Coordinates of C-alpha atoms in Angstrom, one line a residue:
Chain A
M1 CA -5.0 16.6 11.3
C2 CA -4.6 13.0 12.7
A3 CA -5.6 10.7 9.9
T4 CA -6.5 8.4 12.1
C5 CA -8.7 9.7 14.7
G6 CA -10.0 12.9 13.3
C7 CA -8.0 15.2 15.9
S8 CA -5.9 18.0 15.0
T9 CA -2.5 18.8 14.4
E10 CA -3.1 21.8 12.4
K11 CA -2.6 23.7 15.5
S12 CA 0.8 24.1 17.0
Y13 CA 2.8 22.4 19.2
S14 CA 5.4 22.7 21.7
I15 CA 8.4 21.2 22.3
K16 CA 10.1 21.9 25.8
K17 CA 13.4 20.9 27.2
V18 CA 12.5 19.9 31.0
D19 CA 15.0 22.8 32.1
G20 CA 14.0 25.4 29.6
Q21 CA 11.4 27.2 28.6
P22 CA 8.4 26.2 25.9
H23 CA 9.5 26.5 22.8
H24 CA 6.0 27.0 20.3
H25 CA 6.0 25.5 17.0
D26 CA 3.7 26.6 14.4
H27 CA 3.9 26.7 10.5
D28 CA 5.6 29.9 10.3
D29 CA 8.8 29.2 12.0
E30 CA 11.6 28.8 11.7
Q31 CA 12.1 24.9 12.0
H32 CA 9.9 24.5 10.0
R33 CA 11.6 26.7 6.9
H34 CA 14.4 24.7 8.2
M35 CA 13.1 21.5 7.0
H36 CA 11.7 22.9 3.6
E37 CA 15.3 23.7 3.2
H38 CA 16.7 20.4 3.4
G39 CA 14.3 19.6 0.8
I40 CA 11.8 17.3 2.3
P41 CA 9.8 17.0 -0.1
H42 CA 5.9 18.9 0.2
E43 CA 2.5 19.8 -1.3
H44 CA 1.8 23.8 -1.6
A45 CA -1.5 24.3 -2.7
S46 CA -0.9 26.7 -5.4
A47 CA 1.4 25.3 -8.0
H48 CA -0.4 26.6 -11.1
E49 CA 2.5 25.5 -13.1
E50 CA 0.4 25.8 -16.2
S51 CA -2.0 28.4 -16.2
H52 CA -3.9 28.6 -19.5
S53 CA -7.6 28.8 -19.8
H54 CA -9.6 25.4 -20.6
D55 CA -12.0 24.5 -23.4
E56 CA -15.9 24.7 -22.0
H57 CA -15.9 21.1 -23.7
S58 CA -12.7 19.5 -22.8
P59 CA -12.8 15.8 -22.5
R60 CA -12.5 13.9 -19.2
R61 CA -9.6 12.7 -18.5
T62 CA -7.8 10.3 -15.5
I63 CA -5.0 11.2 -13.4
P64 CA -3.1 8.9 -11.6
L65 CA -2.3 10.2 -8.1
Q66 CA -1.2 6.7 -5.9
Q67 CA -0.3 8.6 -3.1
S68 CA -0.7 7.4 0.4
V69 CA -2.4 8.9 2.8
F70 CA 0.7 8.6 4.8
A71 CA 3.1 9.8 2.6
K72 CA 4.3 13.0 3.9
N73 CA 4.8 11.1 7.7
D74 CA 6.6 8.1 6.1
L75 CA 8.8 10.5 4.3
I76 CA 10.1 12.7 7.6
A77 CA 10.1 9.0 9.0
E78 CA 12.8 7.8 6.8
R79 CA 14.6 10.9 7.4
N80 CA 15.0 10.1 11.3
R81 CA 15.6 7.0 10.6
G82 CA 18.8 7.9 8.4
F83 CA 19.8 10.6 11.0
F84 CA 19.4 7.4 14.2
K85 CA 21.4 5.5 11.9
A86 CA 24.0 8.3 11.1
K87 CA 24.8 8.9 15.0
D88 CA 24.3 5.0 16.0
I89 CA 21.4 5.6 18.0
R90 CA 18.8 3.1 18.6
A91 CA 15.4 4.6 18.8
I92 CA 12.3 2.7 20.6
N93 CA 8.9 4.3 20.2
L94 CA 7.2 3.1 23.3
L95 CA 3.4 2.8 22.9
S96 CA 0.4 1.7 25.4
S97 CA -3.0 3.0 26.5
P98 CA -2.9 5.7 29.3
G99 CA -2.0 4.3 32.1
A100 CA -0.3 1.3 31.0
G101 CA 3.2 2.6 32.7
K102 CA 5.3 3.7 30.0
T103 CA 6.9 6.8 32.0
T104 CA 7.1 4.3 35.2
L105 CA 9.1 2.1 33.4
L106 CA 11.1 4.6 31.7
E107 CA 12.3 6.1 35.2
K108 CA 13.2 2.6 36.3
T109 CA 15.0 2.4 32.8
L110 CA 17.0 5.4 33.4
Q111 CA 18.0 4.7 36.9
D112 CA 19.5 1.3 36.2
L113 CA 21.0 1.6 32.9
R114 CA 22.3 5.8 32.4
S115 CA 25.6 4.8 34.1
K116 CA 26.2 1.8 31.4
V117 CA 24.5 3.6 28.2
G118 CA 23.8 7.2 27.3
I119 CA 20.2 7.9 26.8
G120 CA 17.8 10.4 25.6
V121 CA 14.1 10.7 26.0
I122 CA 11.5 12.6 23.9
V123 CA 8.2 12.2 25.6
G124 CA 4.7 12.9 24.3
D125 CA 1.3 14.2 26.0
P126 CA -1.5 16.2 25.0
Q127 CA -0.6 18.5 27.7
T128 CA 1.4 19.2 30.9
D129 CA 5.2 18.2 31.2
L130 CA 4.6 16.2 33.9
D131 CA 6.3 13.0 32.9
A132 CA 9.6 15.1 31.0
M133 CA 9.8 16.5 34.8
R134 CA 9.4 13.1 36.6
L135 CA 12.4 11.7 33.9
G136 CA 14.1 14.5 34.0
Q137 CA 15.1 13.7 37.7
K138 CA 16.8 10.9 36.3
D139 CA 19.8 12.7 34.7
A140 CA 18.6 12.3 31.1
P141 CA 18.1 15.0 28.5
V142 CA 14.2 14.5 28.5
I143 CA 12.3 16.6 25.9
Q144 CA 8.4 17.2 26.3
V145 CA 6.3 17.6 23.1
I146 CA 3.0 18.9 24.1
T147 CA 0.7 17.9 21.3
G148 CA -2.1 19.7 22.2
D149 CA -5.0 18.5 20.5
A150 CA -3.2 15.7 18.6
C151 CA -3.4 12.2 19.8
H152 CA -0.2 10.8 18.7
L153 CA 3.2 11.7 18.1
D154 CA 3.9 12.2 14.0
A155 CA 7.3 11.8 12.3
E156 CA 7.8 16.1 12.1
M157 CA 7.3 16.6 15.9
V158 CA 10.2 14.2 16.8
W159 CA 12.8 15.3 13.9
N160 CA 11.8 18.9 15.7
S161 CA 12.8 17.9 19.1
F162 CA 16.6 16.4 18.1
D163 CA 18.2 19.8 18.2
Q164 CA 16.9 20.4 21.7
I165 CA 19.3 17.0 22.4
D166 CA 23.1 17.1 23.1
W167 CA 23.6 13.4 21.1
N168 CA 26.9 13.6 22.3
G169 CA 27.7 9.7 23.6
K170 CA 23.7 8.9 23.4
R171 CA 23.0 5.5 22.1
L172 CA 19.5 5.0 22.9
L173 CA 16.3 7.3 22.6
F174 CA 13.0 6.2 23.9
I175 CA 10.1 8.0 22.1
E176 CA 7.2 7.7 24.6
N177 CA 4.2 8.3 22.7
V178 CA 0.8 9.9 23.4
G179 CA -1.1 7.3 25.5
N180 CA -3.7 5.7 23.1
L181 CA -4.1 2.1 21.0
V182 CA -5.5 3.7 17.7
C183 CA -3.9 6.6 16.1
P184 CA -0.3 6.1 17.2
A185 CA -0.2 2.8 15.0
A186 CA 0.0 4.2 11.9
Y187 CA 2.4 6.7 12.2
D188 CA 5.9 5.7 11.7
L189 CA 8.6 8.0 13.7
G190 CA 11.9 6.4 12.4
E191 CA 12.0 4.0 15.2
Q192 CA 13.9 0.9 15.1
A193 CA 11.6 -1.3 17.4
R194 CA 8.5 -0.8 18.6
V195 CA 7.3 -1.9 22.4
V196 CA 3.8 -2.1 23.1
L197 CA 2.9 -1.7 26.9
L198 CA 0.2 -3.6 28.1
S199 CA -0.8 -3.6 31.8
I200 CA -2.4 -6.5 33.2
T201 CA -4.9 -4.7 34.4
E202 CA -6.1 -3.6 31.5
G203 CA -8.2 -7.1 31.0
E204 CA -7.4 -10.2 28.8
D205 CA -9.3 -9.0 25.1
K206 CA -6.8 -5.5 24.3
P207 CA -4.9 -7.3 21.9
L208 CA -7.9 -8.8 20.0
K209 CA -9.7 -5.2 20.6
Y210 CA -6.5 -3.4 19.1
P211 CA -5.1 -5.9 17.2
T212 CA -3.7 -3.2 14.8
I213 CA -1.1 -1.8 17.3
F214 CA 0.0 -5.1 18.8
K215 CA 0.8 -6.2 14.4
T216 CA 3.2 -4.0 14.5
A217 CA 4.8 -4.6 17.9
D218 CA 8.1 -6.2 18.1
V219 CA 8.3 -6.4 21.6
V220 CA 5.3 -6.6 24.1
L221 CA 5.7 -5.5 27.8
L222 CA 3.2 -7.1 30.3
T223 CA 3.5 -4.6 33.0
K224 CA 2.2 -4.6 36.6
M225 CA 3.0 -7.8 37.0
D226 CA 2.7 -7.3 40.8
L227 CA -0.8 -6.6 40.6
K228 CA -1.5 -9.9 38.9
T229 CA -3.6 -11.7 41.8
A230 CA -5.5 -8.5 43.0
A231 CA -6.5 -7.5 39.7
V232 CA -7.6 -11.3 39.3
A233 CA -5.6 -11.4 35.6
D234 CA -5.5 -14.1 33.4
V235 CA -2.0 -14.0 32.4
E236 CA -2.1 -16.8 30.3
K237 CA -4.7 -15.9 28.4
I238 CA -3.4 -12.5 27.4
I239 CA 0.1 -14.2 26.2
K240 CA -2.1 -16.3 23.9
N241 CA -4.2 -13.4 22.7
V242 CA -1.0 -11.7 22.4
H243 CA 0.8 -14.5 20.0
A244 CA -2.3 -14.9 18.1
V245 CA -2.8 -11.0 16.6
A246 CA 1.0 -10.7 17.2
P247 CA 2.9 -14.0 16.8
Q248 CA 6.2 -11.6 15.7
A249 CA 5.9 -10.2 19.1
Q250 CA 8.5 -10.8 21.8
V251 CA 6.3 -10.9 25.2
I252 CA 8.3 -9.9 28.4
S253 CA 6.2 -9.6 31.3
V254 CA 7.7 -7.1 34.3
S255 CA 7.0 -5.5 37.0
V256 CA 8.9 -2.0 37.9
R257 CA 7.6 -2.3 41.9
S258 CA 9.0 -6.0 42.2
N259 CA 11.8 -5.6 39.5
D260 CA 10.4 -8.8 38.3
G261 CA 11.5 -9.3 34.5
L262 CA 13.6 -6.2 34.2
Q263 CA 16.3 -7.9 33.7
E264 CA 14.8 -9.9 30.4
W265 CA 14.1 -6.3 29.2
Y266 CA 17.3 -4.8 29.7
D267 CA 19.1 -7.7 28.1
W268 CA 16.9 -7.2 24.9
L269 CA 17.5 -3.5 24.8
F270 CA 21.6 -4.1 24.7
K271 CA 20.8 -6.8 22.2
L272 CA 19.3 -4.0 20.4
L273 CA 21.9 -1.8 20.9
N274 CA 24.7 -4.6 19.5
G275 CA 22.9 -5.6 16.9
Chain B
M1 CA -35.9 17.8 28.9
G2 CA -35.3 13.9 28.5
A3 CA -36.4 13.9 24.7
Q4 CA -34.5 16.8 24.2
K5 CA -31.4 15.1 25.7
K6 CA -31.5 11.5 23.7
P7 CA -31.0 12.8 20.0
R8 CA -27.9 14.5 21.8
L9 CA -26.5 11.5 23.0
E10 CA -26.7 9.8 20.0
H11 CA -25.0 12.5 18.0
N12 CA -22.2 12.2 20.1
I13 CA -22.2 8.3 19.6
L14 CA -22.1 9.5 16.0
S15 CA -19.2 12.0 16.2
F16 CA -17.3 9.6 18.3
R17 CA -17.7 6.8 15.4
F18 CA -17.6 8.8 12.6
V19 CA -14.0 11.2 14.0
H20 CA -11.7 8.3 13.2
E21 CA -12.4 8.5 9.3
I22 CA -13.0 12.1 9.3
G23 CA -9.4 12.9 9.6
I24 CA -8.5 10.4 7.3
A25 CA -11.2 12.0 5.0
Q26 CA -9.8 15.9 5.4
D27 CA -6.4 14.3 4.1
I28 CA -7.6 12.6 1.1
L29 CA -9.2 15.4 0.3
A30 CA -6.2 17.9 0.6
Q31 CA -4.0 15.3 -1.8
V32 CA -7.2 15.5 -4.4
L33 CA -7.7 18.8 -4.6
N34 CA -4.0 19.3 -4.8
G35 CA -3.7 16.5 -7.4
A36 CA -6.3 18.2 -9.3
E37 CA -5.1 21.8 -9.5
K38 CA -1.8 20.9 -10.1
Q39 CA -4.0 19.9 -13.7
N40 CA -5.5 22.9 -13.5
A41 CA -8.8 20.7 -13.0
R42 CA -12.0 22.7 -12.9
S43 CA -13.9 19.9 -11.7
I44 CA -13.4 16.5 -10.4
H45 CA -15.8 13.8 -11.3
R46 CA -14.5 10.6 -10.1
I47 CA -12.3 9.9 -6.7
K48 CA -10.7 6.6 -7.0
L49 CA -9.5 5.4 -3.2
R50 CA -7.5 1.8 -2.4
I51 CA -8.8 1.1 1.2
G52 CA -6.9 -1.9 2.5
D53 CA -8.8 -4.3 4.9
L54 CA -5.8 -4.0 7.6
S55 CA -5.8 0.0 7.4
G56 CA -8.5 0.7 10.3
V57 CA -10.9 2.2 8.0
A58 CA -14.7 1.8 8.0
E59 CA -15.7 2.3 4.4
D60 CA -19.1 3.9 5.2
A61 CA -17.6 6.2 7.7
L62 CA -15.2 7.5 5.3
R63 CA -17.8 8.0 2.7
F64 CA -19.7 9.9 4.6
A65 CA -16.7 12.3 5.6
L66 CA -15.9 13.0 1.8
E67 CA -19.2 13.2 1.0
V68 CA -19.3 16.2 3.6
G69 CA -15.8 17.2 2.7
V70 CA -16.3 18.1 -0.7
R71 CA -19.1 20.4 -0.6
D72 CA -18.1 23.6 -2.2
T73 CA -15.4 22.1 -4.1
I74 CA -14.7 21.3 -7.5
A75 CA -15.4 18.0 -5.7
Q76 CA -18.6 18.4 -5.0
D77 CA -20.2 15.9 -7.7
A78 CA -17.5 13.7 -7.5
I79 CA -18.2 9.8 -7.8
I80 CA -16.5 8.4 -4.6
C81 CA -15.2 5.2 -6.0
M82 CA -13.6 2.9 -3.0
E83 CA -11.4 -0.5 -4.2
Q84 CA -10.9 -2.8 -1.0
I85 CA -8.2 -4.4 -1.1
K86 CA -8.0 -7.9 0.9
A87 CA -5.8 -8.7 3.1
L88 CA -2.6 -11.2 1.9
C89 CA -0.4 -13.4 4.3
Y90 CA 2.4 -15.2 3.9
C91 CA 2.7 -18.7 5.4
S92 CA 6.6 -19.5 5.7
T93 CA 5.5 -22.9 6.6
C94 CA 3.4 -23.9 3.6
E95 CA 5.8 -21.2 1.8
E96 CA 2.3 -19.9 0.3
T97 CA 0.1 -17.0 0.7
F98 CA -3.1 -16.9 2.0
E99 CA -6.4 -14.1 2.8
P100 CA -7.0 -14.5 6.3
E101 CA -10.7 -14.8 7.8
D102 CA -10.1 -12.2 10.8
I103 CA -7.8 -10.4 12.7
I104 CA -6.0 -13.5 13.5
F105 CA -4.0 -14.5 10.5
L106 CA -4.1 -18.6 10.7
C107 CA -2.8 -20.4 7.8
P108 CA -5.9 -21.9 6.4
H109 CA -3.4 -25.2 5.2
C110 CA -1.4 -25.9 7.9
G111 CA -2.6 -23.6 11.0
T112 CA 0.5 -21.4 11.2
L113 CA 0.3 -18.1 12.5
S114 CA 1.4 -15.7 10.2
S115 CA 2.7 -12.1 11.3
K116 CA 3.8 -11.3 7.3
I117 CA 1.2 -9.0 6.1
L118 CA 1.9 -8.8 2.0
R119 CA -1.4 -6.7 1.1
G120 CA -3.8 -4.8 3.1
R121 CA -2.0 -1.9 5.1
E122 CA -3.0 0.8 1.1
L123 CA -4.9 3.9 2.0
E124 CA -4.5 5.4 -0.9
V125 CA -5.4 7.9 -3.8
S126 CA -5.4 5.7 -6.5
E127 CA -6.4 8.4 -9.3
L128 CA -8.7 10.9 -10.4
E129 CA -11.1 12.1 -13.1
I130 CA -11.1 15.9 -14.5
T131 CA -12.0 17.9 -16.9

């Protein structure tokens, strides 16, 4: 269950390598047990450790819980972070609303950088492996997570994708999240950086309407700059609004169609790789 | 027909508004019932939550979802207490903390925009009162 919007993550999701068969995942399968064996703390519903009867008139007592609602996800996210650090991989969580151009940006980035750096991709969508099929044509290992009813990727889905990727020579992992500006903001995947895409056709007020996700961004990529005139977009106002809610974010304007701004994006990626 | 359609539409709008908090409520209840069960609780009388202003949760909607969720559980009569945690930011120019007034974290002393959030993202089950 998504703690943000209420969509279901109880049902099985599936993880698929683009050239392979869907790998169905549910809470009984081997990978889930594997994680338990490795000691991720988890709660069991029926842990009656001290079974004793109660006095009818037992006094009320206060017990502290102090548990974050996101505690389980955050623990697995830290495990992912450790995995990335051990393998010297930079993981980037790509977030945006549907249709802002995440897959198009990745196609172009893979095409331009694949000879310079080893890249892997995990892509999440509620249904279909269409994005993975597109990205798979660019000679990078692409893992599609079909999230089913879930509106976001969580740390466990990412963890369960790891053994599908040959990490040999990989330095960069793009995690293309489900298109959604609300729920994915709350789920740490263990990434080193968050990149939020905002297409200039979406309207100048988007950062003000969805401040939470922008406040977590390291970089905001303004995409589809080639449509600036057609969309009558006030780019200055968009940038002003991004800066107002997310002063920490570096803003890079790009167009995959015209190549404008891509070098600045690649420069940022290499800075992250060398940092 | 027209008279029947209107309430359905309203219902859908309500569902959409509350769906955001229903998921949170279910996760909270799982933690609450699990925590109480570990203590062999027979009944939960009070559930205390800490909710940050920046957690993205609407308190009324969360309360509504929790009240539905506790039905037929040992928490069905529990009083739900929500402690609101105000956002707190740090201004690196003034080297002081401040409570922002809205989503734009403007330092009231010098007008610098802050992205350093010290407090306000909390979404926690803080304590339970049980027998």
